[in-house]
mmCIF file of C-alpha atoms in Angstrom:
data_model
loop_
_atom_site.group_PDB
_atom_site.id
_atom_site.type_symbol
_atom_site.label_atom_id
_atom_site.label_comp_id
_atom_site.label_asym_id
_atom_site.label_seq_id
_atom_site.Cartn_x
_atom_site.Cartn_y
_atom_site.Cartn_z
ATOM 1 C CA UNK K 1 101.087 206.323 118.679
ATOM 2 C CA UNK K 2 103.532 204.111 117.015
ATOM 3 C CA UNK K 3 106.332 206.999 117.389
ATOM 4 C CA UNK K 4 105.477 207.081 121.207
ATOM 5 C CA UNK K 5 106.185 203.221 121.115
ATOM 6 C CA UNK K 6 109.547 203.351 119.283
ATOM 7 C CA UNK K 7 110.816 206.252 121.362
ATOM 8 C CA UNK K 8 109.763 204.208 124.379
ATOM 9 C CA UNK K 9 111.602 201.063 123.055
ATOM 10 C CA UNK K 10 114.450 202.901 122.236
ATOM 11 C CA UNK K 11 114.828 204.149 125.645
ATOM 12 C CA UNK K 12 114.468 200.758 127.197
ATOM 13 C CA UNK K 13 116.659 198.770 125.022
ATOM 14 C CA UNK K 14 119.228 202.256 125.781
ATOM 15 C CA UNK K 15 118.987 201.383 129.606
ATOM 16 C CA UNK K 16 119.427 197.766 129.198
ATOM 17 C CA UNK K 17 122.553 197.691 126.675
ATOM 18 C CA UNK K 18 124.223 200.789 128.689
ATOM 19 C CA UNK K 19 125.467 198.623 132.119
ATOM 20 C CA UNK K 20 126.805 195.775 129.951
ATOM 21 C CA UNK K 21 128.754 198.026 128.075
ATOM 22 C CA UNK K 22 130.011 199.812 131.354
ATOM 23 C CA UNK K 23 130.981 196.366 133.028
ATOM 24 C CA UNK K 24 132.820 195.345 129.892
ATOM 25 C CA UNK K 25 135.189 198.214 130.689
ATOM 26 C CA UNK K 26 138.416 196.933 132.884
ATOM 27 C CA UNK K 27 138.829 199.305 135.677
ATOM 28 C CA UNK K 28 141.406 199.774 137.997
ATOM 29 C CA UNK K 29 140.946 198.953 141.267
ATOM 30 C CA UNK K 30 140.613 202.353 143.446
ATOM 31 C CA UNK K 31 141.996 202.536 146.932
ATOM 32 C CA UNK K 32 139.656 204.117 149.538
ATOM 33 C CA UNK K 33 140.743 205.532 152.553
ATOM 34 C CA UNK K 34 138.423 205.989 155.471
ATOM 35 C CA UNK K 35 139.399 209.535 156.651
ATOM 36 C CA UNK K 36 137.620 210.836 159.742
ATOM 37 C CA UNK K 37 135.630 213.774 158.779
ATOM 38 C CA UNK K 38 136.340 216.218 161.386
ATOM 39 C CA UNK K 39 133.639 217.396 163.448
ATOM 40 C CA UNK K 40 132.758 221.118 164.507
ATOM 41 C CA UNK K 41 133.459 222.247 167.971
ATOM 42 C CA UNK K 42 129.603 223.271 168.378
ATOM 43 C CA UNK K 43 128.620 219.753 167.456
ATOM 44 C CA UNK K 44 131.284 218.101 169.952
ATOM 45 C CA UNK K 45 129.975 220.369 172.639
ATOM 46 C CA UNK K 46 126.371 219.058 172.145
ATOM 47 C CA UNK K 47 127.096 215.666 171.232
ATOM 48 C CA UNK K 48 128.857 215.814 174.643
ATOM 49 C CA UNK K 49 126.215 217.784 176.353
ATOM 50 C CA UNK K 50 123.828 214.474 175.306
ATOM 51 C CA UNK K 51 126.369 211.878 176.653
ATOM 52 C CA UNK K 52 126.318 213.845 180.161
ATOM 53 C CA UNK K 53 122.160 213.750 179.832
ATOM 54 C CA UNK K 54 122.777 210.090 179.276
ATOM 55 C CA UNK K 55 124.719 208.876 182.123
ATOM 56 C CA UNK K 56 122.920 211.130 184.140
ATOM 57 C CA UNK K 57 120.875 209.629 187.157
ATOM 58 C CA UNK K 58 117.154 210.921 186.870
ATOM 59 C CA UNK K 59 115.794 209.023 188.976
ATOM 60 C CA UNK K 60 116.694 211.681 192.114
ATOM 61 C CA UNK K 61 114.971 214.083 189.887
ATOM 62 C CA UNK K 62 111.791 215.627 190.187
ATOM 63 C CA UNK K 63 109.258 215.612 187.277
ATOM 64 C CA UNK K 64 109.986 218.975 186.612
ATOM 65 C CA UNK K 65 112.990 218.826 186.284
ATOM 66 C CA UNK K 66 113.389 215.884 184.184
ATOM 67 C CA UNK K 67 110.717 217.719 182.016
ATOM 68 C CA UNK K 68 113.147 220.046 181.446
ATOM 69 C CA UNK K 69 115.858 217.707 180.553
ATOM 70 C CA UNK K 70 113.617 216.345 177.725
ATOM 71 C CA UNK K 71 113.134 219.617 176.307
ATOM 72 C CA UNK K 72 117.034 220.361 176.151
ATOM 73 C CA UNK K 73 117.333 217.104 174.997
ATOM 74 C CA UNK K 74 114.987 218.261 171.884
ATOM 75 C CA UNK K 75 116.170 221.156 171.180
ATOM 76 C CA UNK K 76 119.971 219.533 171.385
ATOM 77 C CA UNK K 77 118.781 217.049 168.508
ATOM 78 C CA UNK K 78 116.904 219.504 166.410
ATOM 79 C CA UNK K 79 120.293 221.638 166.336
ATOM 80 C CA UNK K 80 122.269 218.757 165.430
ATOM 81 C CA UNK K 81 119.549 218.002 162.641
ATOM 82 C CA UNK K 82 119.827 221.642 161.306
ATOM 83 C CA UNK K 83 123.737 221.297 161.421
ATOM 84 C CA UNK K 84 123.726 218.736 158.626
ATOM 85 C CA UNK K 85 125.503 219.740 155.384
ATOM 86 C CA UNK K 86 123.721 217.077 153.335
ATOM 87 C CA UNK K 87 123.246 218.012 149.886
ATOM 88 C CA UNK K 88 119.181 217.028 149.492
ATOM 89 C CA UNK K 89 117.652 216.459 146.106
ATOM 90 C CA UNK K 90 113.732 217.138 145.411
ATOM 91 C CA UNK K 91 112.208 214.614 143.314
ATOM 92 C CA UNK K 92 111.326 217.154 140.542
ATOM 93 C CA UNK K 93 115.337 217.998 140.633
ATOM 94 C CA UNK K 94 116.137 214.371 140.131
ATOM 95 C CA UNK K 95 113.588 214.150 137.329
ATOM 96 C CA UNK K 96 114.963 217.042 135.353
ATOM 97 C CA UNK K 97 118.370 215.652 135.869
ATOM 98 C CA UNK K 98 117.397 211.859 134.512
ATOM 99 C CA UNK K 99 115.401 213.463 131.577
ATOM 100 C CA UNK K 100 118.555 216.052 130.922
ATOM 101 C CA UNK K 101 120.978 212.589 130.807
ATOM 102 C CA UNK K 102 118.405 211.040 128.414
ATOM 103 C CA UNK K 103 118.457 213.941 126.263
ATOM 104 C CA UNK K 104 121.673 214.433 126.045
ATOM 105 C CA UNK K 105 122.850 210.774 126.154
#
C-alpha cells in the first residue's frame, strides 16, 4: 500500500513541477500564417449545391417536393461529414499514449 502511495505522489509532484520547468524555458516567438486550406472540388460542388437549397424559394413548392429537398439536403451533409480527414482518437488510444509518456518520461 505504501508503494502504491509513493508511486502516486511521485506522479503528482512529476505533473506539477513539469509546466514550471517548461515556462521557465525562453522561446522564440513563432510566426503563424493563416493559409487557406484548399478545398476539394466534390466538396465545393456540394457546399454550393446547399447555398442554391438555401436561397431557394419553397414556399411555391409542394410538400412533396420540399420533402425531397430535405432528404438531399441530408444526404448532402452526411457526405460532407464522411469527407472529413480528421484524425480521431479513442479514449483507450489516448490512455495508452498518456501511460506510454509516463513510462517513458
Amino acid at each position: 500500500m505504501k508503494k502504491v502511495t509513493f508511486y502516486l505522489m511521485i506522479m503528482v509532484l512529476s505533473i506539477s513541477v513539469l509546466p514550471t520547468q517548461m515556462l521557465a524555458a525562453e522561446k522564440n516567438p513563432t510566426v503563424i500564417l493563416n493559409t487557406p486550406k484548399e478545398v476539394p472540388a466534390e466538396v465545393k460542388v456540394l457546399l454550393n449545391r446547399l447555398d442554391e437549397i438555401k436561397a431557394m424559394d419553397r414556399s411555391s413548392l409542394t410538400s412533396v417536393e420540399k420533402k425531397e429537398l430535405r432528404k438531399e439536403v441530408r444526404t448532402i451533409k452526411a457526405e460532407l461529414k464522411s469527407t472529413g480527414n480528421g484524425v480521431y482518437l479513442s479514449v483507450g488510444a489516448i490512455i495508452i499514449i498518456i501511460l506510454l509518456l509516463i513510462l517513458l518520461l
